[in-house]
Each structure stands twice: as C-alpha cells, then as structure tokens.
XYZ file of C-alpha atoms in Angstrom:
432
model
C 22.817 -40.534 -19.130
C 20.768 -38.041 -21.078
C 17.630 -39.976 -20.078
C 18.568 -39.701 -16.450
C 19.180 -36.025 -16.890
C 15.762 -35.626 -18.515
C 14.159 -37.730 -15.710
C 15.743 -35.481 -13.232
C 14.705 -32.207 -15.098
C 11.145 -33.477 -15.434
C 10.883 -34.264 -11.467
C 12.103 -30.851 -10.688
C 9.296 -29.143 -12.849
C 6.849 -31.455 -11.262
C 8.015 -30.477 -8.002
C 7.855 -27.123 -8.568
C 4.236 -27.311 -9.983
C 3.041 -28.945 -6.706
C 5.047 -26.716 -4.440
C 2.179 -24.350 -4.417
C -0.222 -26.973 -2.959
C 2.260 -27.924 -0.047
C 0.712 -25.853 2.511
C -2.414 -27.421 1.813
C -1.337 -30.889 2.850
C -0.333 -32.265 6.101
C 2.974 -33.562 6.909
C 1.694 -36.349 9.101
C -1.854 -37.487 9.422
C -4.112 -35.716 11.836
C -5.279 -37.489 15.033
C -8.899 -38.338 15.120
C -10.982 -36.326 17.804
C -14.277 -37.464 16.819
C -15.276 -38.290 20.363
C -14.206 -34.926 21.741
C -15.416 -33.148 18.724
C -12.432 -30.928 18.725
C -12.088 -28.635 15.501
C -8.916 -28.279 13.905
C -7.552 -24.878 13.758
C -7.565 -23.304 10.185
C -3.948 -22.655 9.097
C -3.657 -18.930 8.386
C -0.913 -17.246 6.230
C -0.309 -13.416 6.838
C -0.787 -11.754 3.228
C 1.469 -9.047 2.198
C 0.126 -5.556 2.032
C -1.364 -4.889 -1.514
C 1.024 -2.603 -3.231
C -1.823 -0.416 -4.432
C -2.461 0.666 -0.942
C 0.893 2.314 -0.996
C -0.323 4.765 -3.674
C -3.505 5.231 -1.698
C -1.566 6.580 1.129
C 0.317 8.778 -1.199
C -2.987 10.084 -2.623
C -4.290 10.725 1.052
C -0.860 12.723 1.741
C -1.611 14.846 -1.397
C -5.019 15.457 -0.604
C -4.091 16.452 2.940
C -1.614 18.811 1.993
C -4.047 20.626 -0.631
C -6.755 20.631 2.117
C -4.203 22.450 4.174
C -3.404 24.910 1.783
C -7.186 25.611 1.187
C -7.824 25.734 4.966
C -4.980 28.224 5.203
C -6.088 30.411 2.220
C -9.783 30.568 3.513
C -7.911 31.251 7.130
C -10.212 28.448 8.666
C -8.581 27.322 11.932
C -11.479 24.969 12.591
C -10.755 23.157 9.341
C -7.351 23.166 10.205
C -7.894 21.633 13.421
C -10.003 18.945 12.094
C -7.531 17.923 9.238
C -4.694 17.753 11.920
C -7.234 15.469 14.016
C -7.594 13.158 10.812
C -3.929 13.062 10.174
C -3.322 11.913 13.848
C -5.877 9.156 13.424
C -4.952 8.218 9.816
C -0.997 8.645 9.576
C -0.477 8.107 13.061
C -2.770 5.354 14.722
C -3.947 3.706 11.513
C -0.517 3.814 9.616
C 1.464 3.701 12.864
C 3.853 6.339 11.723
C 5.112 4.558 8.528
C 5.789 5.815 5.956
C 6.790 8.892 7.562
C 8.207 12.087 5.663
C 10.359 12.616 8.615
C 12.051 9.406 8.475
C 12.097 9.040 4.859
C 15.029 11.358 4.541
C 17.247 8.568 5.859
C 15.942 6.246 2.819
C 16.921 9.229 0.212
C 20.132 9.443 1.884
C 21.320 5.737 1.726
C 19.647 5.940 -1.976
C 22.220 8.606 -2.800
C 25.227 7.375 -1.223
C 24.799 3.591 -1.736
C 24.155 2.473 -5.403
C 22.714 -0.998 -4.565
C 19.915 0.390 -2.289
C 16.468 0.404 -3.648
C 13.961 2.931 -2.455
C 10.326 2.688 -3.276
C 8.704 5.320 -5.230
C 6.134 5.946 -2.424
C 8.906 6.859 -0.155
C 10.389 9.355 -2.262
C 7.002 11.045 -2.828
C 6.421 11.259 0.993
C 9.885 12.881 1.061
C 9.391 15.443 -1.868
C 5.793 16.275 -1.700
C 5.929 18.093 1.681
C 9.081 20.041 0.804
C 7.282 21.268 -2.869
C 4.245 22.457 -0.849
C 6.495 24.323 1.474
C 8.428 25.965 -1.345
C 5.207 27.354 -2.361
C 2.832 27.790 0.459
C 5.013 27.531 3.649
C 4.940 24.530 5.947
C 1.437 23.364 5.697
C 2.718 19.702 6.253
C 3.903 20.741 9.684
C 0.441 22.744 10.249
C -1.927 19.673 10.030
C -0.692 16.659 7.931
C 2.658 15.373 9.857
C 1.347 13.165 12.493
C 3.991 14.102 14.820
C 3.325 17.711 14.528
C -0.452 17.362 14.365
C -0.402 15.582 17.692
C 1.562 18.318 19.680
C -0.544 20.812 18.040
C -3.752 19.168 19.459
C -1.982 18.669 22.875
C -1.078 22.214 23.555
C -3.406 23.421 26.246
C -1.646 26.078 28.027
C 1.378 27.573 26.135
C 4.298 28.728 27.989
C 7.066 31.212 26.281
C 10.436 29.764 25.942
C 13.147 32.443 26.842
C 14.352 34.078 23.392
C 18.022 32.990 24.175
C 17.141 29.424 25.199
C 15.222 29.339 21.885
C 17.856 30.304 19.972
C 20.187 27.967 21.183
C 17.728 25.046 20.979
C 17.015 25.830 17.448
C 20.641 24.575 16.444
C 19.970 21.136 17.767
C 17.891 20.013 14.641
C 20.870 20.829 12.696
C 23.080 18.705 14.544
C 20.617 15.904 14.704
C 20.150 15.902 10.789
C 23.879 15.786 10.289
C 24.276 12.788 12.501
C 21.169 10.955 10.783
C 22.485 11.920 7.382
C 26.293 10.374 8.232
C 24.636 7.087 9.933
C 22.142 6.405 7.066
C 24.903 7.209 4.326
C 27.148 4.580 5.870
C 24.358 1.948 6.332
C 24.715 2.094 9.892
C 21.454 3.172 11.462
C 18.131 4.945 11.098
C 18.237 6.791 14.071
C 15.356 9.063 13.462
C 13.005 6.288 13.252
C 14.845 4.389 15.956
C 14.336 7.290 18.572
C 10.895 8.564 17.119
C 9.086 9.357 20.478
C 5.889 9.107 18.960
C 5.959 5.731 17.358
C 5.684 3.943 20.874
C 2.215 5.799 21.049
C 1.031 5.031 17.704
C 2.112 1.490 17.782
C 1.189 0.990 21.326
C 4.415 -0.719 22.375
C 8.131 -0.086 22.844
C 10.888 -0.416 25.247
C 10.937 1.165 28.719
C 13.124 4.049 27.555
C 11.115 4.983 24.801
C 8.000 5.025 26.707
C 9.589 7.414 28.998
C 10.687 9.595 26.135
C 7.247 9.597 24.627
C 5.851 10.573 27.915
C 8.196 13.250 28.679
C 7.508 14.943 25.132
C 3.885 14.458 25.489
C 4.072 16.026 28.996
C 6.206 18.982 27.662
C 3.753 19.438 24.665
C 1.081 20.259 26.984
C 2.736 23.589 27.825
C 5.681 24.191 25.243
C 4.446 24.598 21.739
C 5.676 21.621 19.347
C 9.151 21.003 21.328
C 9.810 18.190 18.998
C 9.291 20.186 15.796
C 11.178 23.262 17.046
C 14.075 21.736 18.863
C 14.490 18.313 17.571
C 12.984 17.363 14.343
C 15.940 17.032 11.407
C 13.460 17.149 8.636
C 12.259 20.776 9.916
C 15.613 22.029 8.698
C 14.678 21.212 4.953
C 11.226 22.486 5.474
C 12.478 25.821 7.020
C 14.907 26.287 4.151
C 12.030 25.626 1.434
C 9.600 27.709 3.212
C 11.787 30.997 3.284
C 11.191 30.894 -0.502
C 7.389 30.430 -0.422
C 5.461 32.815 -2.639
C 1.871 32.405 -1.057
C 2.897 32.233 2.536
C 0.171 32.926 5.158
C 0.169 36.225 6.622
C -0.956 37.501 10.009
C -3.362 39.866 8.585
C -5.948 39.363 5.680
C -4.983 42.669 4.068
C -3.010 45.099 5.811
C -1.146 45.442 9.321
C -2.203 48.439 11.469
C 0.675 47.443 14.008
C -1.695 47.254 16.842
C 0.693 44.705 18.286
C -2.070 42.195 19.362
C -0.490 39.470 17.791
C 2.850 39.767 19.259
C 1.968 37.068 21.821
C -0.176 35.048 19.708
C 2.249 32.476 18.266
C 3.390 29.948 20.908
C 6.125 28.787 18.557
C 8.016 32.205 18.574
C 7.619 32.647 14.857
C 6.394 36.325 14.489
C 8.931 38.880 13.697
C 8.083 42.233 15.067
C 8.674 45.779 13.884
C 12.354 46.716 13.804
C 13.185 50.654 13.248
C 15.917 51.639 10.823
C 19.306 50.936 12.923
C 21.229 54.182 13.810
C 24.666 55.098 12.734
C 26.189 53.595 16.050
C 24.250 50.415 15.808
C 25.653 50.309 11.963
C 29.111 50.721 13.157
C 28.659 47.976 15.966
C 27.298 45.554 13.433
C 30.084 46.223 11.037
C 32.501 45.852 13.674
C 30.899 42.723 14.544
C 30.896 41.047 10.924
C 34.531 41.836 10.788
C 35.230 39.930 13.863
C 33.021 36.980 12.720
C 34.783 36.717 9.111
C 37.918 36.512 11.181
C 36.700 33.476 13.365
C 34.520 32.081 10.622
C 37.361 29.926 9.026
C 38.297 29.010 12.527
C 34.816 27.644 13.474
C 34.891 25.624 10.279
C 38.441 24.153 10.785
C 37.603 23.207 14.423
C 34.297 21.718 13.081
C 36.134 19.585 10.629
C 38.792 18.529 13.029
C 36.131 17.626 15.661
C 34.432 15.527 12.992
C 37.571 13.710 11.697
C 38.551 13.085 15.754
C 35.194 11.385 16.348
C 35.035 9.362 13.210
C 36.573 6.056 14.750
C 34.342 6.400 17.637
C 31.086 6.881 15.611
C 32.159 4.007 13.121
C 31.992 1.581 16.084
C 28.135 2.155 15.737
C 28.112 0.013 12.543
C 27.484 -3.579 12.914
C 30.373 -4.542 10.472
C 32.980 -2.309 12.131
C 31.852 -3.777 15.364
C 32.263 -7.324 14.121
C 35.667 -6.769 12.843
C 36.672 -5.338 16.179
C 35.299 -8.207 18.035
C 37.205 -10.670 15.903
C 40.629 -8.699 16.384
C 39.989 -8.325 20.114
C 41.928 -10.612 22.658
C 39.858 -10.672 25.733
C 36.427 -10.927 24.346
C 32.948 -10.139 26.115
C 30.077 -12.556 25.906
C 28.658 -10.000 23.255
C 31.692 -9.999 21.352
C 31.894 -13.742 21.500
C 28.199 -13.891 20.052
C 29.308 -11.770 17.121
C 32.208 -13.746 16.549
C 30.255 -16.837 16.479
C 27.598 -15.368 14.401
C 30.265 -14.377 11.699
C 32.095 -17.931 11.669
C 28.650 -19.376 10.826
C 28.514 -17.373 7.614
C 31.536 -18.750 6.408
C 33.178 -15.579 5.177
C 36.728 -14.786 5.325
C 38.459 -12.599 7.859
C 40.279 -10.371 5.415
C 36.937 -9.666 3.765
C 35.253 -8.388 6.837
C 38.358 -6.395 7.800
C 38.520 -4.917 4.420
C 34.802 -3.986 4.477
C 35.243 -2.217 8.077
C 38.323 -0.363 6.843
C 35.987 0.998 3.956
C 33.514 1.842 6.095
C 35.661 3.712 8.680
C 37.128 5.593 5.551
C 33.499 6.827 4.858
C 33.113 7.803 8.405
C 36.267 9.795 8.190
C 35.209 11.665 5.067
C 31.461 12.036 6.370
C 32.469 13.304 9.704
C 34.974 15.792 8.533
C 32.690 17.217 5.813
C 29.903 17.506 8.208
C 31.843 19.046 11.174
C 33.042 21.770 8.690
C 29.628 22.335 7.680
C 28.348 22.735 11.081
C 31.221 25.256 11.701
C 30.174 27.318 8.863
C 26.551 27.071 9.827
C 27.188 28.209 13.362
C 28.785 31.272 12.080
C 26.062 32.121 9.710
C 23.821 31.527 12.720
C 25.704 34.080 15.025
C 25.494 36.546 12.123
C 21.904 36.115 11.652
C 21.146 36.642 15.432
C 23.171 39.700 15.514
C 22.128 41.802 12.499
C 19.112 43.829 12.698
C 16.979 44.456 9.383
C 14.412 47.233 9.260
C 10.841 45.850 9.145
C 7.698 47.749 9.282
C 4.977 45.419 10.262
C 4.386 42.215 12.337
C 5.171 39.314 9.988
C 5.455 35.536 10.301
C 8.917 34.168 10.097
C 8.418 32.088 6.942
C 11.251 29.655 7.951
C 9.966 29.090 11.632
C 6.102 29.393 10.974
C 4.070 26.366 11.185
C 1.382 27.835 9.267
C -1.105 26.795 11.548
C -3.127 29.804 11.442
C -3.230 30.470 15.332
C -2.412 34.246 14.838
C -5.172 35.029 12.596
C -7.783 35.596 15.259
C -5.395 38.147 17.245
C -5.725 40.689 14.285
C -8.370 43.022 14.435
C -8.585 43.396 10.566
C -9.536 39.373 10.722
C -12.154 40.088 12.990
C -13.669 42.745 10.824
C -13.453 40.330 7.757
C -15.195 37.852 9.596
C -17.893 40.474 10.769
C -18.380 41.377 7.203
C -18.703 37.821 5.968
C -21.197 37.000 8.772
C -23.297 40.038 7.582
C -23.089 39.037 3.911
C -24.107 35.435 4.758
C -27.243 36.909 6.801
C -28.198 39.121 4.187
C -27.753 36.255 1.615
C-alpha cells in the first residue's frame, strides 16, 4: 500500500512538472496542409501586465502633480494647458481612465469596511497623492492631471455663466453622490462611480447606448458650461474641496497685491472668485443673528429627517446588492425569468438556503445602519450649507475660493498686475 502511495505521489510530481509544457503540445495531431500550403496559426497567450508598470503610472502621476505646481507657481497658463493635454492622452486614452483617483475612493471605502478586501498600493497612492497636494497647493490635480477635468478644461470654448442660485443648488449633488457611492462600496454592492463614469466610453471607445448618450451630453455641455462634471457631479471633488480649503500655498489672482480693479470678476468660468464684501451693517448683523437662531432650531430637525429618510430607503437600496437580490428571488412565489436564472445559478453552487438568507440579512442590516448615518450626515451638511450661503464675511480683495478653485490659472491674465509682471519679465529677457 505504501508503494502505491509513493507511485501516486511521484506521478503527481511528474505531472506538475510537465504541466508548464501542456500548452505547447497539441491534443490531437494536426491535419496535413502540404498541398494547400496553409500555415498553422501561432497560439498566442495574453500576458499579464507587468507589476512594475503600476509604479510607473504612480511615478507619472506624482511627476504631473509636481509639474502642475510648478506651472502654477510660475503662473504659466501655457504649461498648464500642455500638461492637461498630456493627461488626457496618457491617463485618458492610453490608460483608459484606470486606475482613476476619482474611482479609487470606492476601493478605499471597501478596504476600510471589509477586512477581507485587498487593495493594491498603487490604488492607495492614486487616492492619497492628489489629496496631499490639494492640502498644500490647492486642487492642482483638477487643474491639469485628472483626465476627466483636463478633458473638460480643453473642451471649453464659449463659457456661459450658470445662475448663482442654480449653481448653489447643484453644488450639493456631489455630496449626495459621494454618500451613495460610499454606501454601495462599503456593502460590496457596486462601484457606481466607475459604472457611470461619462468619460470611460470615450477613452475606451465603447460602451452601452445609454452611456454613449451620457458621454455625448456631458461633452456637449462642457463646450459652454465650465467643468459640469467636476462642479456638479464628481464625488472626489468633495474631498479635494475640503483639503484645498487648508492649502498654505494656494494660487492667487494677482502676483503681488490686489488693486480692486474688478477686471477679474468675470474671468473664472467656474464661479470660484470671491468678490470684496464690506463690513455688515447693524441691520444685517441682526438679520444674520436671527437667521442663525432659526437655523439652530431646525438643524436637529434636518438631521432627524435625514436619518429617518435614510432608514426608510435602506430596504429598497439593499435590493441593488446581488446577494439580497438572490435571496429575494429564492423566497419569491411567482418568479420572473430573471429571478429563475438567479435561483438556478444559486442552486448550482450547492450552498444552503439558510446561509444565503443569513448573508442577505447581514447586508440589509449594514444598509440600515449606513443609510441612517449617511442620511443624518446629509441633514447636518444641508444645515451647514444653508448657514454658509446666508452669512456675509468681510473681504477686501478679489480672491479665489480655495475650496471651489480648480487652480487652472485662467484668471491670472485678467489681472493688470500680472500684465505688468509679464512686461517687466519680457524687458529683462530682451535686455539680457
């Protein structure tokens, strides 16, 4: 018996040793095509992408962020535009939008909430690096490194101003999108940022009809409305906005001092310039204090309503999860053809029904907690948003809004102090 075991073990070792040559051996003899001189096709195998290229991509990202900072510090709009064009070509058409810093927040979310989820280092770096640069230099990633923003920056040909009231309403959408994306990623349900990325269809030259329509719509709007995706949709912009508010070396409209000429007030197509505000009068101060008292009274109500709405929608949202959908199909009496396919696929796995139900119940519980917390958080943010829109703060100069500014440098050329600087620089170069 022991000899038989040794023979079987030796046979297994030999088979494993020759397994690497299996692809080189035909299963059946090939037919003879001597008379027709037909050439047998060469069997080709798709090789995995070398791991070193991931770090090359990270190095390119870091280099582009540094170049964006240098272009901004030198106030070179030309260099910023060239860098944006490179980002569209490299991160967009060559890399086909993956790895994407915008979508990487879903990987980060799932890694935080699911201990068995592995996240590559390159994805972490693509998520963290733009935020670090925003924390010190502003949103230079948006300016000319992000393939989504760079494309919109390049497409804008005839800017049209969005009404202020409408812009303030639309700016809340990214917070909703971010919350929804975090909830679905944390529960392992879907990566909706990648699924509904309007530029992937363009960069990969394919996509469903609905996605192609969405892509065409965003591109068409981008010709006249500055960065509509970045300003009113992008969930990653919420984090960049927050980090950029604390930036120590953010760009300024003027190279030295503001003369309050007002020439730059219409320079920004993104509505990111804050105008001078005089000191509020006593009447306005009383009005703001009264508004603050009212808001403090309704603020808890907004949080409670948001949390309740989140809890109420948890069950409906949980049906987006495949596991919950399979459990629902299994327990359903009258099954649709789609549900029958789900049940058949589940039966083929050999798993027990009770295990599926237990897993679906656990996921539903995660949705209940997540939806409640997110709903309450959105209620809190809505109150804060209303407060910020109605409070005036004194400001003497024309300044970029550090959170909203994309650090693109479009406003520089409108400043007369900048024109004076360029004139002096040209004279120095001619003299030299």
